[in-house]
mmCIF file of C-alpha atoms in Angstrom:
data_model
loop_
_atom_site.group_PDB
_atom_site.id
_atom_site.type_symbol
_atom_site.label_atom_id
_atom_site.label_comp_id
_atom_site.label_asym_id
_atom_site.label_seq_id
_atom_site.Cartn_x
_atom_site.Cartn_y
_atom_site.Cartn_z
ATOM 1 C CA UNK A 10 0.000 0.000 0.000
ATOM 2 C CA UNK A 11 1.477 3.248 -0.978
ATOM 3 C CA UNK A 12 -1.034 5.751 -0.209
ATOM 4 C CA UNK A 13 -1.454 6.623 -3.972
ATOM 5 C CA UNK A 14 -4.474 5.167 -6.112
ATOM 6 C CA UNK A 15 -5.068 5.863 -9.420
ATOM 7 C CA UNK A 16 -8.255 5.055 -11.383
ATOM 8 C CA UNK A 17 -8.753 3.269 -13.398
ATOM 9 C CA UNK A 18 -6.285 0.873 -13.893
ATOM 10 C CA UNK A 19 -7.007 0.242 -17.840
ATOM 11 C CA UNK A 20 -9.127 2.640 -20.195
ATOM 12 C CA UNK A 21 -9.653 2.206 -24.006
ATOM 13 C CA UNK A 22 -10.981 5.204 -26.056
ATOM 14 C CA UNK A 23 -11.452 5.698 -29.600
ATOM 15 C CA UNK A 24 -8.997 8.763 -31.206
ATOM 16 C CA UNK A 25 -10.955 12.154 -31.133
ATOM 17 C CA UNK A 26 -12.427 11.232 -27.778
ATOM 18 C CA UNK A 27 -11.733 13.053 -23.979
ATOM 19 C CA UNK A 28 -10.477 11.249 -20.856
ATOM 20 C CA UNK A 29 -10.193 11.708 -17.284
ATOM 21 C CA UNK A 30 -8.268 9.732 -15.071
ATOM 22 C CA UNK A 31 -7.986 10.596 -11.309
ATOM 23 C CA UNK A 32 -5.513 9.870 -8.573
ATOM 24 C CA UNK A 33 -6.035 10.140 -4.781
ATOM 25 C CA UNK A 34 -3.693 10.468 -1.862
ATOM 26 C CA UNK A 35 -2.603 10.320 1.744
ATOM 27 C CA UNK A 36 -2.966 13.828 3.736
ATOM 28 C CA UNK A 37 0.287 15.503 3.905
ATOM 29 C CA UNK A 38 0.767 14.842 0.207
ATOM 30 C CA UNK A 39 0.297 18.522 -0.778
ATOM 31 C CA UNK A 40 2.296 18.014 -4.598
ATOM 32 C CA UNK A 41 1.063 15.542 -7.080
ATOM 33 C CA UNK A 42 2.942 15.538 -10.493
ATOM 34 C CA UNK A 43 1.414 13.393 -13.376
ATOM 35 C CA UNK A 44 3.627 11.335 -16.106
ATOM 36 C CA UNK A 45 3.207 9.639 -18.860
ATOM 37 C CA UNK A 46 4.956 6.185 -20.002
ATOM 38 C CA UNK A 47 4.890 5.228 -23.291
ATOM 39 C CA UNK A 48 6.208 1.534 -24.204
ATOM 40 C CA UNK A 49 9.627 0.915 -23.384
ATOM 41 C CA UNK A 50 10.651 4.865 -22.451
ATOM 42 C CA UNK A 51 11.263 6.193 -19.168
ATOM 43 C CA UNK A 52 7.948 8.776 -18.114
ATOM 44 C CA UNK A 53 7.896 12.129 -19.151
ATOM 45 C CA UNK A 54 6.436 14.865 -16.740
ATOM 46 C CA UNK A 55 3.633 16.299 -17.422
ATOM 47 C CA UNK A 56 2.770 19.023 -15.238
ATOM 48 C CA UNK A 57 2.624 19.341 -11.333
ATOM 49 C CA UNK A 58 0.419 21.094 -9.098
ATOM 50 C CA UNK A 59 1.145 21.999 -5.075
ATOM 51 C CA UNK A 60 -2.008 23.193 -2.998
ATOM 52 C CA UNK A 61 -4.449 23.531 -5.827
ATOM 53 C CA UNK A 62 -2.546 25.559 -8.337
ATOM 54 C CA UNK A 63 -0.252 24.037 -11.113
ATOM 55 C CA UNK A 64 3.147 25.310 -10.718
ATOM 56 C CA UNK A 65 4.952 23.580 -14.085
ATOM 57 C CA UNK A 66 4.340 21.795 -16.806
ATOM 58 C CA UNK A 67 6.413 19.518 -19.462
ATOM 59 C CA UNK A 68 6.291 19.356 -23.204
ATOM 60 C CA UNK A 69 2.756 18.248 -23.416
ATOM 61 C CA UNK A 70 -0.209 20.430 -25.585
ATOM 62 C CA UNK A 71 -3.290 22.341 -23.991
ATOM 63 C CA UNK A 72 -5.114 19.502 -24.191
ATOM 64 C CA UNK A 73 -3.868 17.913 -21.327
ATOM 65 C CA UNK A 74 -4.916 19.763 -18.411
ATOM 66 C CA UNK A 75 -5.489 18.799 -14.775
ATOM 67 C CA UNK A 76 -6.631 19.695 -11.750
ATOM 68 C CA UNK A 77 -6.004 19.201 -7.983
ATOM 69 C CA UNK A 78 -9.001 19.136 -5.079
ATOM 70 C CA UNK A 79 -8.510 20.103 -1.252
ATOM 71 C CA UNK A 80 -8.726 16.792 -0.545
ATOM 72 C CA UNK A 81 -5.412 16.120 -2.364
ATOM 73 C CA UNK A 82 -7.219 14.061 -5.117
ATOM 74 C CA UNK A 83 -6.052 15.104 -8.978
ATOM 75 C CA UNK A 84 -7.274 14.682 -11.905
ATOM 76 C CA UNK A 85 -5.611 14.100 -15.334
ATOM 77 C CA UNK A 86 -7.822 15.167 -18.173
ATOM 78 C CA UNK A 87 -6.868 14.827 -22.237
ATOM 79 C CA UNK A 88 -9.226 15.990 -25.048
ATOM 80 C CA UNK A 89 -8.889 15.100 -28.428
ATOM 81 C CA UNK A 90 -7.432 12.085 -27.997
ATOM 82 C CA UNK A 91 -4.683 10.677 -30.663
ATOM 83 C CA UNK A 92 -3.347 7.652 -30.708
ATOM 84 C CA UNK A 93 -0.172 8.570 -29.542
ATOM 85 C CA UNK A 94 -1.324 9.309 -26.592
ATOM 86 C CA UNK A 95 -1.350 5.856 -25.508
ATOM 87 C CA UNK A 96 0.433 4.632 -22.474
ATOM 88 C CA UNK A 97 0.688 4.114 -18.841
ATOM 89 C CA UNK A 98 0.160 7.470 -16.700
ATOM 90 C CA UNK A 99 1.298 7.681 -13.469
ATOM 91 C CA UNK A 100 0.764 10.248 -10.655
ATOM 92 C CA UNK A 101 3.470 10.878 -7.893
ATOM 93 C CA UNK A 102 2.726 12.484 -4.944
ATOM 94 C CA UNK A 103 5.162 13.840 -2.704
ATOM 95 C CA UNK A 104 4.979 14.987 1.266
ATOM 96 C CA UNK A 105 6.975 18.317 1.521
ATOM 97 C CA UNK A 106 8.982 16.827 4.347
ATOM 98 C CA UNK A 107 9.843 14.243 2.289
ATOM 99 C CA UNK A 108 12.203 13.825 -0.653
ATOM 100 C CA UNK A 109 10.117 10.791 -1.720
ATOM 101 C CA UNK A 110 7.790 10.727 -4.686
ATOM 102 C CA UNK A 111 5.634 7.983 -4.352
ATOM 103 C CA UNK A 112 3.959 6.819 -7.627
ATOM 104 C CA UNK A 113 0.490 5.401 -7.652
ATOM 105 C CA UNK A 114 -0.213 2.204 -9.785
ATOM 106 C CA UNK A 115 -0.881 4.010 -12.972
ATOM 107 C CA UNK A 116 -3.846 3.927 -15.482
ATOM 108 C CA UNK A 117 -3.053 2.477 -19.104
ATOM 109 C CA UNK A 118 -4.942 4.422 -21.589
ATOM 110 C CA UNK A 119 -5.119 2.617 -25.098
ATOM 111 C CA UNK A 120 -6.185 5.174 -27.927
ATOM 112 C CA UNK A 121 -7.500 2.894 -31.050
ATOM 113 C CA UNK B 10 17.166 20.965 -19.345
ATOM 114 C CA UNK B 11 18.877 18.313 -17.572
ATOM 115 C CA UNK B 12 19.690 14.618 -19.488
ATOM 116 C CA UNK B 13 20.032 11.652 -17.700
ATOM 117 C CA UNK B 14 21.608 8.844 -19.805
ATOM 118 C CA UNK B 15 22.169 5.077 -18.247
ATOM 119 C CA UNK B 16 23.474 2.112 -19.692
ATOM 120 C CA UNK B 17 23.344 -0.444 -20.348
ATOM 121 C CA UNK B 18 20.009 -0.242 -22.026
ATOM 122 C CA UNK B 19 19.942 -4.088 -21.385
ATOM 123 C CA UNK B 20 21.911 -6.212 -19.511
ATOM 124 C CA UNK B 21 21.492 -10.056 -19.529
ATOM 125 C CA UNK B 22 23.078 -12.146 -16.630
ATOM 126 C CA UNK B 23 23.587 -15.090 -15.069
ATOM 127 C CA UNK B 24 22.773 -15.856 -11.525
ATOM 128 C CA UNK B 25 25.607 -15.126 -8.761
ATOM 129 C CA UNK B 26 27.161 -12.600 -10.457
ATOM 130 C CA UNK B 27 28.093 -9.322 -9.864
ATOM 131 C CA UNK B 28 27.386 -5.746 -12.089
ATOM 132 C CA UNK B 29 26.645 -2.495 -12.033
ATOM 133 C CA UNK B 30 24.083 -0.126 -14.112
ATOM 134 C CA UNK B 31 25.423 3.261 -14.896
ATOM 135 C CA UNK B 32 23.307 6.604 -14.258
ATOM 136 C CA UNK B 33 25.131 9.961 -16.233
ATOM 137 C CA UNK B 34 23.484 13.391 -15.920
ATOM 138 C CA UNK B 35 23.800 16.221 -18.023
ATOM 139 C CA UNK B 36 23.838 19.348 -15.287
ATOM 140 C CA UNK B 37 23.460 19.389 -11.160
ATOM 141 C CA UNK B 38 20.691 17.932 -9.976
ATOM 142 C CA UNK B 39 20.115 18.263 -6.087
ATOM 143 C CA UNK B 40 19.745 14.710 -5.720
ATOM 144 C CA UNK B 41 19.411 11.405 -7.583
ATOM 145 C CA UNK B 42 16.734 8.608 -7.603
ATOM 146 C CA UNK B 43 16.324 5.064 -8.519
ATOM 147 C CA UNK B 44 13.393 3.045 -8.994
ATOM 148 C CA UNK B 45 12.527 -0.682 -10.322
ATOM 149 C CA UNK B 46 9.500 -1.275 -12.388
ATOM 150 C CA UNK B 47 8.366 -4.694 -12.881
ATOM 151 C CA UNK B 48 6.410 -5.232 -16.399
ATOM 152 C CA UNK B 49 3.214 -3.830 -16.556
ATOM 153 C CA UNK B 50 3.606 -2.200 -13.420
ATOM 154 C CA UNK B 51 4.445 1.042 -11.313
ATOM 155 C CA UNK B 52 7.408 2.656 -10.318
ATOM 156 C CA UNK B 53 8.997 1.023 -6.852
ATOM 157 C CA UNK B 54 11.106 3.972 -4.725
ATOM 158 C CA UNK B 55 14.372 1.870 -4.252
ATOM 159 C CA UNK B 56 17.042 4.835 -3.131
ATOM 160 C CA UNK B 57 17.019 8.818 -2.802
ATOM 161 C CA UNK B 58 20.435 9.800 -2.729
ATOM 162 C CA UNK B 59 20.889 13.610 -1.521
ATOM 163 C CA UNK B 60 24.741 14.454 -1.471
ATOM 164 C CA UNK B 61 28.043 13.820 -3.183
ATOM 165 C CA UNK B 62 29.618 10.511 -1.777
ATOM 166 C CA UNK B 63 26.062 9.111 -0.677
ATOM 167 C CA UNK B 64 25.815 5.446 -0.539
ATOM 168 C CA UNK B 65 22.728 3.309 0.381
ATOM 169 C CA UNK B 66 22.496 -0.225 0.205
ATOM 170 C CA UNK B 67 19.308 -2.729 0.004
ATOM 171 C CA UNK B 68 19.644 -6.194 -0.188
ATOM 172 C CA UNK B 69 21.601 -7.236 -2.969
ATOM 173 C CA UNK B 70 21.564 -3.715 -4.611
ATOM 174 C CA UNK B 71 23.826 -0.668 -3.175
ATOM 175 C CA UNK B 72 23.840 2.722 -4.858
ATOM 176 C CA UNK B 73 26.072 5.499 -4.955
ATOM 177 C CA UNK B 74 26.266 9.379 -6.068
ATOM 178 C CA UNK B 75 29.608 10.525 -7.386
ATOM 179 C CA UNK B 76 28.389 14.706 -7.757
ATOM 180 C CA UNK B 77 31.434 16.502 -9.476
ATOM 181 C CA UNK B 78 31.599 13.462 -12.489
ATOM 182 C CA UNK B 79 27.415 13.618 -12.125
ATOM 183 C CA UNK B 80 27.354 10.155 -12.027
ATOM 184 C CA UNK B 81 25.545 7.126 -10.078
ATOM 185 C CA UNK B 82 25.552 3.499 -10.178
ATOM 186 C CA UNK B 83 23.320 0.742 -9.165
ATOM 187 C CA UNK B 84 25.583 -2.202 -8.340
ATOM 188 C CA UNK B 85 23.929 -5.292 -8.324
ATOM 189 C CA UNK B 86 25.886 -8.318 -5.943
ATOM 190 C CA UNK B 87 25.396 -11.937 -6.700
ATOM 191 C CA UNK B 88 22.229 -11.564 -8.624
ATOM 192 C CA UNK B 89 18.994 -13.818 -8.422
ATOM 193 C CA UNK B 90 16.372 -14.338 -10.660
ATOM 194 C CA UNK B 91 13.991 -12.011 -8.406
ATOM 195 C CA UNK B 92 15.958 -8.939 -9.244
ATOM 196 C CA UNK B 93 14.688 -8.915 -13.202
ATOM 197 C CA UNK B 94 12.936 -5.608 -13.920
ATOM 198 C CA UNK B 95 13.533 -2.570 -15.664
ATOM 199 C CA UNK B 96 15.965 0.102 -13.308
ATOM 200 C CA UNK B 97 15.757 3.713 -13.755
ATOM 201 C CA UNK B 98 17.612 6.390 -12.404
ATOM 202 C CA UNK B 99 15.719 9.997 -12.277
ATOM 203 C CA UNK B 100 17.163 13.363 -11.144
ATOM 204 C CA UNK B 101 15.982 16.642 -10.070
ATOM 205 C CA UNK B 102 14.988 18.981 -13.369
ATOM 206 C CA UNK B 103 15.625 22.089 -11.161
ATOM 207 C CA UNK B 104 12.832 24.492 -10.832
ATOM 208 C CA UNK B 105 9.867 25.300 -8.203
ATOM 209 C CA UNK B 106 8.398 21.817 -9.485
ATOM 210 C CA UNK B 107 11.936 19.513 -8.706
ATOM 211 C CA UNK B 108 10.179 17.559 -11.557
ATOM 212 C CA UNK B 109 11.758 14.073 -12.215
ATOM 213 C CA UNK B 110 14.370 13.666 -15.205
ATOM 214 C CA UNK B 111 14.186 10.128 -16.097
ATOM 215 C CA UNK B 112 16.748 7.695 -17.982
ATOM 216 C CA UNK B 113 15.726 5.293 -20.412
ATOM 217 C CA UNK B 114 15.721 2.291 -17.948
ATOM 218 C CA UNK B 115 17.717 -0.408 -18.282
ATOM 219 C CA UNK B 116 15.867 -3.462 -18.224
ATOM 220 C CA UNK B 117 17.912 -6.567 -16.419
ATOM 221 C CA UNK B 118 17.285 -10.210 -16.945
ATOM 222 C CA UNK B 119 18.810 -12.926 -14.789
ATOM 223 C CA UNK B 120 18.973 -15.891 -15.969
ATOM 224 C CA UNK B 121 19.441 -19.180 -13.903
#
């Protein structure tokens, strides 16, 4: 049990289409950075948000967006779906005391 | 941006032996992480190493931070089959989000 969930664990969607994928964790996890894993790469940061507010981004398009609640959920949300953007995501959550990310289980997202 | 390179990108070997996975980095990072992925799955937090000289050890698997060459390895001591998965080293992108810089991974298989 790491104190990071992520659901759910395996989405298909059809190209053109929107997804949301949501992660929750522990209290004191107050920065939750999302990352994507295509096959056989290393993940590639997305963006990262600390007490509601997103405070950096990677390489990714506008349409991947997110969002964090006060209840330290987040949620990962691609429109327009292509079929590149298949692969596993994977949120990270971090306690500011900590130097620790700890990464949920990750959703696989398969864009035919 | 920071790089992080490792090799080898695959390393095949035999039970009992001895090795070591290589973790180069392009620019300082404030410290230096290494995770095992199994396939299919997450990211498992193996070490967080935070200054130059730093050496942690789990198991059969002891890492180490060499700063000024901005280097670490992962050296893996008389291997067993349990320790096939795919090893990646991450630093710090710098910043207000201390995003994670991943390597490629280098995936290990030992064989009996």
């Amino acid at each position: 049990e790491t104190g990071v969930t992520q659901s759910p664990t395996h989405l298909i969607k059809t190209r053109g289409q929107q997804v949301t994928l949501r992660c929750s964790s522990q209290s004191g996890h107050n920065t939750v950075s999302w990352y994507q894993q295509a096959l056989g790469q290393g993940p590639q940061f997305i963006f990262q948000y600390y007490r509601e507010e997103e405070n950096g981004r990677g390489n990714f398009p506008p349409r991947f967006s997110g969002l964090q609640f006060p209840n330290y959920s987040s949620e990962l949300n691609v429109n327009a779906l292509e079929l590149d953007d298949s692969a596993l995501y994977l949120c990270a959550a971090r306690d500011g005391e900590l130097y620790g990310y700890t990464f949920g289980s990750g959703t696989r997202l398969t864009v035919v | 941006e920071l790089k992080v390179e490792q090799n080898p990108l695959f390393l095949s070997m035999q039970e009992g032996k001895n090795y070591t996975i290589y973790c180069n980095y392009s620019t300082t990072s404030d410290r230096l992480y290494w995770y095992r992925q199994d396939p299919g799955k997450s990211l498992e937090s193996l070490f967080v190493l935070l200054s130059n000289g730093a050496v942690k050890q789990e198991g059969r698997l002891m890492a180490s931070l060499d700063t000024k060459a901005r280097l670490s390895t992962l050296h893996i001591t008389a291997a067993v089959h349990d320790l096939s998965a795919t090893y990646f080293c991450a630093g710090v992108g710098g910043g207000a989000t201390n995003k994670l810089i991943f390597g490629t991974g280098t995936l290990l298989a030992v064989q009996p």
